[in-house]
């Protein structure tokens, strides 16, 4: 594992779907199958999300992790078109009906933690991860999610996570065998996007955690990511594609922006902007300031914005830099496409609260004890 990384721990399956382990009341872990303290300003104010029902992560979950170098000092905020894009018609995020947390809630209705976990985690929208390299089924699996969102007039959040040499060979190693195979996988992924609005969080850690690659390998990866954005947006012009900006505790904004530009994030043909804090714990306010500095340095079209993972940042990042299921964390702001912040397009739950980084359960598995710790007032 790389000390400065926002490591994503992924568990893949043949279909990427999740199911609970057993049906015992009080069961403390679910795993992939088929198919404290006073609230901070970033803690959720209410149980009901302003963006509507919730959604879990479905295909092959992942659990990123934090730490990292201090970010650059704040820079001036650039003017923007605000958080609402003119073409947005749906204002609510989609809650996919299949996930580890939903399975656990259904299987454990009498568990003393169930009400809190259901109301504060399971009933909120979250991203759907596609972390296993399965070319034969990826189109149909993506289409199942996007068509479900379209039927409800809601916006699904998808996470393609199959870049070769993923996680630099760490806990989330895997992905496509090479970039040629990855490009073909992205083509098939794009074929399932449909024609309605969808948010794509493209390859967490693929840019911020690229130091392990030689210069030529990094350039090839960035070229493939730029291609991926173009393919996704060409397949569905309503798709909103965001690129990996790491988080506010990692590298300086100008340095991250330089990497993002090489990967196509500054081009409207491939990008709608950046994402940050995936599976991390940095406060929303810190991420807003950091993302604005990145966008300013990126110098792309004014339509570019940022999305922030607020799933576990209610109490901010631990002072000791612990990344693996650190104690004392809380869920953050509810997912929404209406942030009220210029240049911030959405607060999303990309990492589903309760899915372990590997210390409170099997990496990627749902732990109700961890979920309750995060969700309890």
Short mmCIF file of C-alpha atoms in Angstrom, two decimals:
data_model
loop_
_atom_site.label_atom_id
_atom_site.label_comp_id
_atom_site.label_asym_id
_atom_site.label_seq_id
_atom_site.Cartn_x
_atom_site.Cartn_y
_atom_site.Cartn_z
CA UNK A 1 0.00 0.00 0.00
CA UNK A 2 1.22 3.48 -0.83
CA UNK A 3 1.34 5.90 2.10
CA UNK A 4 0.08 8.87 0.10
CA UNK A 5 -2.66 6.97 -1.66
CA UNK A 6 -6.40 7.01 -1.32
CA UNK A 7 -6.32 3.25 -1.69
CA UNK A 8 -9.42 1.49 -2.97
CA UNK A 9 -9.96 -2.02 -1.66
CA UNK A 10 -12.10 -3.90 -4.15
CA UNK A 11 -13.64 -7.34 -4.11
CA UNK A 12 -14.75 -8.63 -7.51
CA UNK A 13 -17.25 -11.30 -8.45
CA UNK A 14 -18.45 -12.83 -11.68
CA UNK A 15 -21.46 -10.55 -11.85
CA UNK A 16 -20.49 -7.84 -9.43
CA UNK A 17 -23.73 -8.13 -7.44
CA UNK A 18 -23.76 -8.39 -3.67
CA UNK A 19 -25.62 -10.51 -1.18
CA UNK A 20 -25.65 -10.82 2.59
CA UNK A 21 -23.83 -13.57 4.41
CA UNK A 22 -26.39 -15.70 6.24
CA UNK A 23 -29.67 -14.68 7.83
CA UNK A 24 -28.75 -14.58 11.50
CA UNK A 25 -30.16 -11.78 13.61
CA UNK A 26 -27.13 -9.78 14.71
CA UNK A 27 -24.91 -11.11 11.92
CA UNK A 28 -21.89 -8.80 11.86
CA UNK A 29 -20.62 -9.13 8.34
CA UNK A 30 -21.93 -9.38 4.81
CA UNK A 31 -19.68 -10.16 1.94
CA UNK A 32 -19.78 -10.03 -1.86
CA UNK A 33 -21.84 -12.70 -3.54
CA UNK A 34 -23.56 -13.08 -6.90
CA UNK A 35 -25.23 -10.70 -8.84
CA UNK A 36 -18.52 9.36 18.70
CA UNK A 37 -18.27 12.65 19.30
CA UNK A 38 -20.32 15.72 18.63
CA UNK A 39 -21.44 16.25 15.06
CA UNK A 40 -19.28 18.56 13.01
CA UNK A 41 -20.65 21.04 10.46
CA UNK A 42 -20.29 18.26 7.89
CA UNK A 43 -22.56 15.85 9.74
CA UNK A 44 -25.99 15.22 8.20
CA UNK A 45 -28.70 17.35 9.71
CA UNK A 46 -31.57 14.98 9.03
CA UNK A 47 -32.28 11.37 8.21
CA UNK A 48 -34.14 12.09 4.98
CA UNK A 49 -31.94 12.99 2.05
CA UNK A 50 -32.81 16.06 0.05
CA UNK A 51 -31.99 14.07 -3.06
CA UNK A 52 -34.57 11.40 -2.39
CA UNK A 53 -34.19 7.69 -1.70
CA UNK A 54 -30.86 6.09 -1.33
CA UNK A 55 -28.65 3.79 -3.22
CA UNK A 56 -26.03 1.26 -2.35
CA UNK A 57 -22.95 0.22 -4.25
CA UNK A 58 -23.74 -2.88 -6.22
CA UNK A 59 -21.24 -4.36 -8.60
CA UNK A 60 -18.03 -5.33 -6.92
CA UNK A 61 -17.69 -2.90 -4.06
CA UNK A 62 -14.56 -1.02 -3.25
CA UNK A 63 -13.13 0.63 -0.22
CA UNK A 64 -10.69 3.44 -0.77
CA UNK A 65 -8.44 4.66 1.96
CA UNK A 66 -6.59 7.84 2.81
CA UNK A 67 -3.56 9.66 4.05
CA UNK A 68 -1.23 11.79 2.04
CA UNK A 69 0.87 14.88 1.79
CA UNK A 70 -0.44 18.32 2.73
CA UNK A 71 -2.23 20.14 -0.04
CA UNK A 72 -1.27 23.49 -1.44
CA UNK A 73 -2.30 26.75 0.22
CA UNK A 74 -5.69 28.13 -0.84
CA UNK A 75 -5.93 30.05 -4.08
CA UNK A 76 -8.59 32.42 -5.34
CA UNK A 77 -11.94 30.93 -6.25
CA UNK A 78 -12.66 31.18 -9.96
CA UNK A 79 -16.01 32.23 -11.28
CA UNK A 80 -18.18 29.44 -12.56
CA UNK A 81 -21.61 28.57 -13.78
CA UNK A 82 -22.49 27.13 -10.36
CA UNK A 83 -23.50 23.68 -9.26
CA UNK A 84 -26.52 23.28 -11.53
CA UNK A 85 -25.66 22.41 -15.11
CA UNK A 86 -28.10 23.86 -17.66
CA UNK A 87 -28.82 20.44 -19.17
CA UNK A 88 -29.73 18.77 -15.90
CA UNK A 89 -33.40 17.79 -15.85
CA UNK A 90 -33.43 15.09 -13.17
CA UNK A 91 -32.60 16.44 -9.73
CA UNK A 92 -32.65 13.27 -7.69
CA UNK A 93 -30.07 10.53 -7.42
CA UNK A 94 -30.93 6.88 -8.03
CA UNK A 95 -30.94 4.26 -5.30
CA UNK A 96 -30.10 0.90 -6.82
CA UNK A 97 -32.24 -1.86 -5.26
CA UNK A 98 -29.38 -4.30 -4.67
CA UNK A 99 -26.47 -3.88 -2.26
CA UNK A 100 -24.83 -5.44 0.75
CA UNK A 101 -26.43 -2.98 3.18
CA UNK A 102 -29.92 -3.49 1.74
CA UNK A 103 -29.45 -7.24 1.90
CA UNK A 104 -28.37 -7.00 5.53
CA UNK A 105 -31.33 -4.79 6.48
CA UNK A 106 -33.77 -7.18 4.79
CA UNK A 107 -32.21 -10.21 6.45
CA UNK A 108 -31.91 -8.70 9.92
CA UNK A 109 -35.10 -6.71 10.62
CA UNK A 110 -34.96 -7.41 14.37
CA UNK A 111 -31.32 -6.45 14.84
CA UNK A 112 -31.07 -3.54 17.29
CA UNK A 113 -28.96 -1.59 14.78
CA UNK A 114 -31.26 -2.10 11.81
CA UNK A 115 -33.40 1.05 12.09
CA UNK A 116 -30.41 3.39 12.26
CA UNK A 117 -28.56 1.63 9.46
CA UNK A 118 -31.65 1.54 7.26
CA UNK A 119 -32.70 5.17 7.75
CA UNK A 120 -29.26 6.76 7.67
CA UNK A 121 -27.40 4.56 5.15
CA UNK A 122 -29.57 2.09 3.23
CA UNK A 123 -32.25 4.64 2.36
CA UNK A 124 -29.82 6.99 0.62
CA UNK A 125 -28.40 6.98 -2.91
CA UNK A 126 -24.90 5.63 -3.39
CA UNK A 127 -22.63 4.76 -6.29
CA UNK A 128 -22.65 1.45 -8.13
CA UNK A 129 -19.15 0.02 -8.60
CA UNK A 130 -18.02 -2.10 -11.57
CA UNK A 131 -14.73 -3.42 -10.26
CA UNK A 132 -14.45 -6.82 -11.88
CA UNK A 133 -13.16 -7.29 -15.41
CA UNK A 134 -16.01 -9.18 -17.08
CA UNK A 135 -16.29 -8.03 -20.71
CA UNK A 136 -19.08 -10.44 -21.61
CA UNK A 137 -21.54 -9.02 -19.05
CA UNK A 138 -20.49 -5.42 -18.48
CA UNK A 139 -22.89 -3.87 -21.02
CA UNK A 140 -25.95 -5.62 -19.61
CA UNK A 141 -24.96 -4.85 -16.02
CA UNK A 142 -24.46 -1.16 -16.74
CA UNK A 143 -27.71 -1.06 -18.70
CA UNK A 144 -29.58 -2.61 -15.77
CA UNK A 145 -28.52 0.29 -13.55
CA UNK A 146 -29.00 3.11 -16.06
CA UNK A 147 -32.40 1.82 -17.19
CA UNK A 148 -33.47 1.55 -13.55
CA UNK A 149 -32.54 5.18 -13.00
CA UNK A 150 -34.25 6.28 -16.21
CA UNK A 151 -37.47 4.50 -15.24
CA UNK A 152 -37.60 6.54 -12.04
CA UNK A 153 -36.37 9.80 -13.57
CA UNK A 154 -33.34 9.68 -11.29
CA UNK A 155 -29.61 9.96 -11.90
CA UNK A 156 -27.45 6.86 -11.26
CA UNK A 157 -23.81 7.14 -10.23
CA UNK A 158 -21.50 4.56 -11.83
CA UNK A 159 -17.87 3.80 -10.97
CA UNK A 160 -15.80 2.02 -13.64
CA UNK A 161 -12.86 0.50 -11.75
CA UNK A 162 -10.90 -1.84 -14.00
CA UNK A 163 -7.78 0.08 -15.02
CA UNK A 164 -4.74 -2.22 -15.47
CA UNK A 165 -2.20 -2.22 -12.62
CA UNK A 166 -4.93 -0.99 -10.33
CA UNK A 167 -3.79 0.12 -6.87
CA UNK A 168 -0.16 -0.42 -7.84
CA UNK A 169 -0.49 -4.10 -6.93
CA UNK A 170 -1.88 -3.36 -3.45
CA UNK A 171 -5.02 -4.63 -1.76
CA UNK A 172 -7.19 -3.64 -4.73
CA UNK A 173 -4.95 -5.07 -7.40
CA UNK A 174 -6.69 -6.34 -10.50
CA UNK A 175 -8.43 -4.78 -13.45
CA UNK A 176 -8.08 -5.46 -17.15
CA UNK A 177 -5.00 -7.36 -18.30
CA UNK A 178 -3.71 -4.46 -20.43
CA UNK A 179 -4.79 -1.09 -21.78
CA UNK A 180 -6.02 -2.55 -25.06
CA UNK A 181 -8.36 -4.83 -23.13
CA UNK A 182 -9.37 -1.91 -20.91
CA UNK A 183 -10.23 0.25 -23.91
CA UNK A 184 -12.46 -2.53 -25.25
CA UNK A 185 -14.06 -2.93 -21.78
CA UNK A 186 -14.81 0.81 -21.69
CA UNK A 187 -16.43 0.54 -25.13
CA UNK A 188 -18.74 -2.14 -23.76
CA UNK A 189 -19.34 -0.15 -20.57
CA UNK A 190 -20.34 2.89 -22.66
CA UNK A 191 -22.77 0.77 -24.66
CA UNK A 192 -24.88 0.33 -21.52
CA UNK A 193 -25.14 4.02 -20.59
CA UNK A 194 -28.41 4.65 -22.40
CA UNK A 195 -29.44 8.20 -23.28
CA UNK A 196 -30.52 9.69 -19.95
CA UNK A 197 -28.48 11.52 -17.35
CA UNK A 198 -25.83 9.53 -15.52
CA UNK A 199 -22.79 10.44 -13.42
CA UNK A 200 -19.58 8.48 -14.07
CA UNK A 201 -16.82 8.57 -11.44
CA UNK A 202 -14.00 7.37 -13.66
CA UNK A 203 -11.38 5.12 -12.07
CA UNK A 204 -10.69 6.26 -8.49
CA UNK A 205 -6.95 6.54 -7.76
CA UNK A 206 -5.99 6.02 -11.40
CA UNK A 207 -4.47 9.51 -11.69
CA UNK A 208 -3.59 10.47 -8.12
CA UNK A 209 -1.97 7.09 -7.50
CA UNK A 210 -0.01 6.80 -10.73
CA UNK A 211 3.47 7.33 -9.27
CA UNK A 212 4.18 3.60 -9.29
CA UNK A 213 4.11 3.53 -13.10
CA UNK A 214 7.13 4.40 -15.24
CA UNK A 215 6.81 7.61 -17.23
CA UNK A 216 5.82 5.80 -20.41
CA UNK A 217 3.28 3.66 -18.59
CA UNK A 218 1.78 6.72 -16.91
CA UNK A 219 1.45 8.48 -20.28
CA UNK A 220 -0.24 5.43 -21.77
CA UNK A 221 -2.67 5.21 -18.85
CA UNK A 222 -3.54 8.88 -19.13
CA UNK A 223 -4.13 8.53 -22.88
CA UNK A 224 -6.44 5.60 -22.19
CA UNK A 225 -8.36 7.58 -19.55
CA UNK A 226 -8.75 10.53 -21.95
CA UNK A 227 -10.07 8.11 -24.54
CA UNK A 228 -12.44 6.60 -21.97
CA UNK A 229 -13.99 9.99 -21.26
CA UNK A 230 -14.50 10.68 -24.96
CA UNK A 231 -16.06 7.27 -25.53
CA UNK A 232 -18.42 7.58 -22.56
CA UNK A 233 -19.62 11.05 -23.55
CA UNK A 234 -19.94 10.13 -27.24
CA UNK A 235 -22.06 7.10 -26.33
CA UNK A 236 -24.33 9.22 -24.13
CA UNK A 237 -24.05 13.03 -24.42
CA UNK A 238 -26.03 13.29 -21.16
CA UNK A 239 -23.31 11.40 -19.25
CA UNK A 240 -21.32 13.52 -16.81
CA UNK A 241 -17.77 12.16 -16.49
CA UNK A 242 -15.50 13.12 -13.60
CA UNK A 243 -11.76 12.48 -13.19
CA UNK A 244 -9.66 11.54 -10.17
CA UNK A 245 -8.33 14.51 -8.17
CA UNK A 246 -7.30 12.53 -5.09
CA UNK A 247 -8.16 14.55 -2.00
CA UNK A 248 -7.18 17.68 -0.11
CA UNK A 249 -4.60 15.86 2.00
CA UNK A 250 -2.68 14.36 -0.91
CA UNK A 251 -0.68 16.42 -3.41
CA UNK A 252 -0.76 20.16 -4.20
CA UNK A 253 -3.67 21.26 -6.38
CA UNK A 254 -1.46 22.56 -9.17
CA UNK A 255 0.46 19.27 -9.31
CA UNK A 256 -2.75 17.23 -9.41
CA UNK A 257 -4.18 19.52 -12.09
CA UNK A 258 -1.13 18.94 -14.29
CA UNK A 259 -1.75 15.18 -14.11
CA UNK A 260 -5.47 15.62 -14.72
CA UNK A 261 -4.80 17.70 -17.83
CA UNK A 262 -2.66 14.90 -19.28
CA UNK A 263 -5.57 12.51 -18.72
CA UNK A 264 -8.09 14.64 -20.60
CA UNK A 265 -9.86 16.20 -17.63
CA UNK A 266 -9.57 19.74 -19.02
CA UNK A 267 -11.37 18.90 -22.27
CA UNK A 268 -15.15 19.24 -22.56
CA UNK A 269 -15.06 16.39 -25.10
CA UNK A 270 -14.06 13.94 -22.37
CA UNK A 271 -14.75 15.57 -19.02
CA UNK A 272 -17.28 17.34 -16.85
CA UNK A 273 -14.71 17.95 -14.15
CA UNK A 274 -13.14 16.19 -11.18
CA UNK A 275 -13.99 14.09 -8.14
CA UNK A 276 -12.29 14.04 -4.77
CA UNK A 277 -12.29 12.37 -1.34
CA UNK A 278 -13.48 8.98 -2.61
CA UNK A 279 -13.52 6.68 0.42
CA UNK A 280 -11.67 9.33 2.36
CA UNK A 281 -12.54 11.43 5.38
CA UNK A 282 -11.57 15.02 4.67
CA UNK A 283 -14.22 17.61 5.47
CA UNK A 284 -16.50 18.91 2.77
CA UNK A 285 -15.23 22.46 3.30
CA UNK A 286 -11.63 21.34 2.80
CA UNK A 287 -12.58 19.48 -0.37
CA UNK A 288 -14.52 22.42 -1.79
CA UNK A 289 -11.52 24.71 -1.32
CA UNK A 290 -9.13 22.12 -2.75
CA UNK A 291 -11.32 21.26 -5.74
CA UNK A 292 -11.69 24.92 -6.64
CA UNK A 293 -7.91 25.28 -6.64
CA UNK A 294 -7.58 22.20 -8.84
CA UNK A 295 -10.20 23.51 -11.29
CA UNK A 296 -8.52 26.90 -11.33
CA UNK A 297 -5.17 25.29 -12.15
CA UNK A 298 -6.79 23.00 -14.69
CA UNK A 299 -7.89 26.05 -16.69
CA UNK A 300 -10.56 24.13 -18.58
CA UNK A 301 -13.93 25.38 -19.81
CA UNK A 302 -16.08 27.13 -17.17
CA UNK A 303 -18.60 24.28 -17.32
CA UNK A 304 -16.22 21.96 -15.44
CA UNK A 305 -17.18 21.22 -11.85
CA UNK A 306 -16.41 18.89 -8.97
CA UNK A 307 -18.15 16.10 -7.11
CA UNK A 308 -17.17 15.23 -3.55
CA UNK A 309 -17.53 11.93 -1.69
CA UNK A 310 -19.19 12.84 1.62
CA UNK A 311 -20.01 9.31 2.72
CA UNK A 312 -17.63 9.16 5.71
CA UNK A 313 -16.38 12.71 6.30
CA UNK A 314 -18.78 13.92 8.97
CA UNK A 315 -16.03 14.19 11.59
CA UNK A 316 -13.20 14.91 9.17
CA UNK A 317 -9.99 12.94 8.69
CA UNK A 318 -8.26 11.41 11.72
CA UNK A 319 -5.29 13.44 12.91
CA UNK A 320 -2.98 10.43 12.86
CA UNK A 321 -3.59 9.78 9.17
CA UNK A 322 -5.16 6.38 9.76
CA UNK A 323 -6.91 5.20 6.58
CA UNK A 324 -8.24 1.76 7.45
CA UNK A 325 -11.69 1.96 9.07
CA UNK A 326 -10.53 4.62 11.55
CA UNK A 327 -12.55 5.02 14.74
CA UNK A 328 -14.61 8.10 15.47
CA UNK A 329 -15.69 8.81 11.89
CA UNK A 330 -19.28 9.67 10.93
CA UNK A 331 -21.33 9.79 7.76
CA UNK A 332 -21.28 13.18 6.06
CA UNK A 333 -23.72 15.29 4.11
CA UNK A 334 -26.50 13.41 2.30
CA UNK A 335 -26.00 12.79 -1.42
CA UNK A 336 -27.46 15.55 -3.59
CA UNK A 337 -27.15 17.20 -7.00
CA UNK A 338 -28.05 20.54 -5.44
CA UNK A 339 -25.09 21.67 -3.35
CA UNK A 340 -25.63 25.42 -3.44
CA UNK A 341 -21.87 25.80 -3.98
CA UNK A 342 -20.36 27.29 -7.12
CA UNK A 343 -18.31 24.73 -9.07
CA UNK A 344 -19.53 21.85 -6.87
CA UNK A 345 -21.91 19.73 -8.93
CA UNK A 346 -22.76 17.09 -6.33
CA UNK A 347 -22.13 15.55 -2.97
CA UNK A 348 -22.09 11.79 -3.55
CA UNK A 349 -21.74 8.66 -1.49
CA UNK A 350 -19.21 6.88 -3.67
CA UNK A 351 -17.94 4.65 -0.89
CA UNK A 352 -20.93 3.06 0.85
CA UNK A 353 -20.66 3.57 4.63
CA UNK A 354 -20.18 0.29 6.42
CA UNK A 355 -18.15 -1.41 3.70
CA UNK A 356 -14.84 -2.14 5.36
CA UNK A 357 -11.38 -1.02 4.27
CA UNK A 358 -10.14 -4.30 5.71
CA UNK A 359 -9.69 -3.61 9.43
CA UNK A 360 -13.28 -3.99 10.69
CA UNK A 361 -14.06 -6.82 8.32
CA UNK A 362 -13.02 -8.46 5.08
CA UNK A 363 -11.97 -5.76 2.59
CA UNK A 364 -15.06 -4.60 0.70
CA UNK A 365 -17.47 -6.49 2.98
CA UNK A 366 -20.33 -4.83 4.81
CA UNK A 367 -19.91 -4.66 8.58
CA UNK A 368 -23.07 -3.64 10.46
CA UNK A 369 -21.09 -2.75 13.56
CA UNK A 370 -18.95 -0.35 11.52
CA UNK A 371 -22.03 0.99 9.70
CA UNK A 372 -23.78 1.64 13.01
CA UNK A 373 -20.71 3.40 14.39
CA UNK A 374 -20.68 5.69 11.35
CA UNK A 375 -24.43 6.32 11.32
CA UNK A 376 -25.29 6.63 14.99
CA UNK A 377 -25.95 10.20 16.24
#
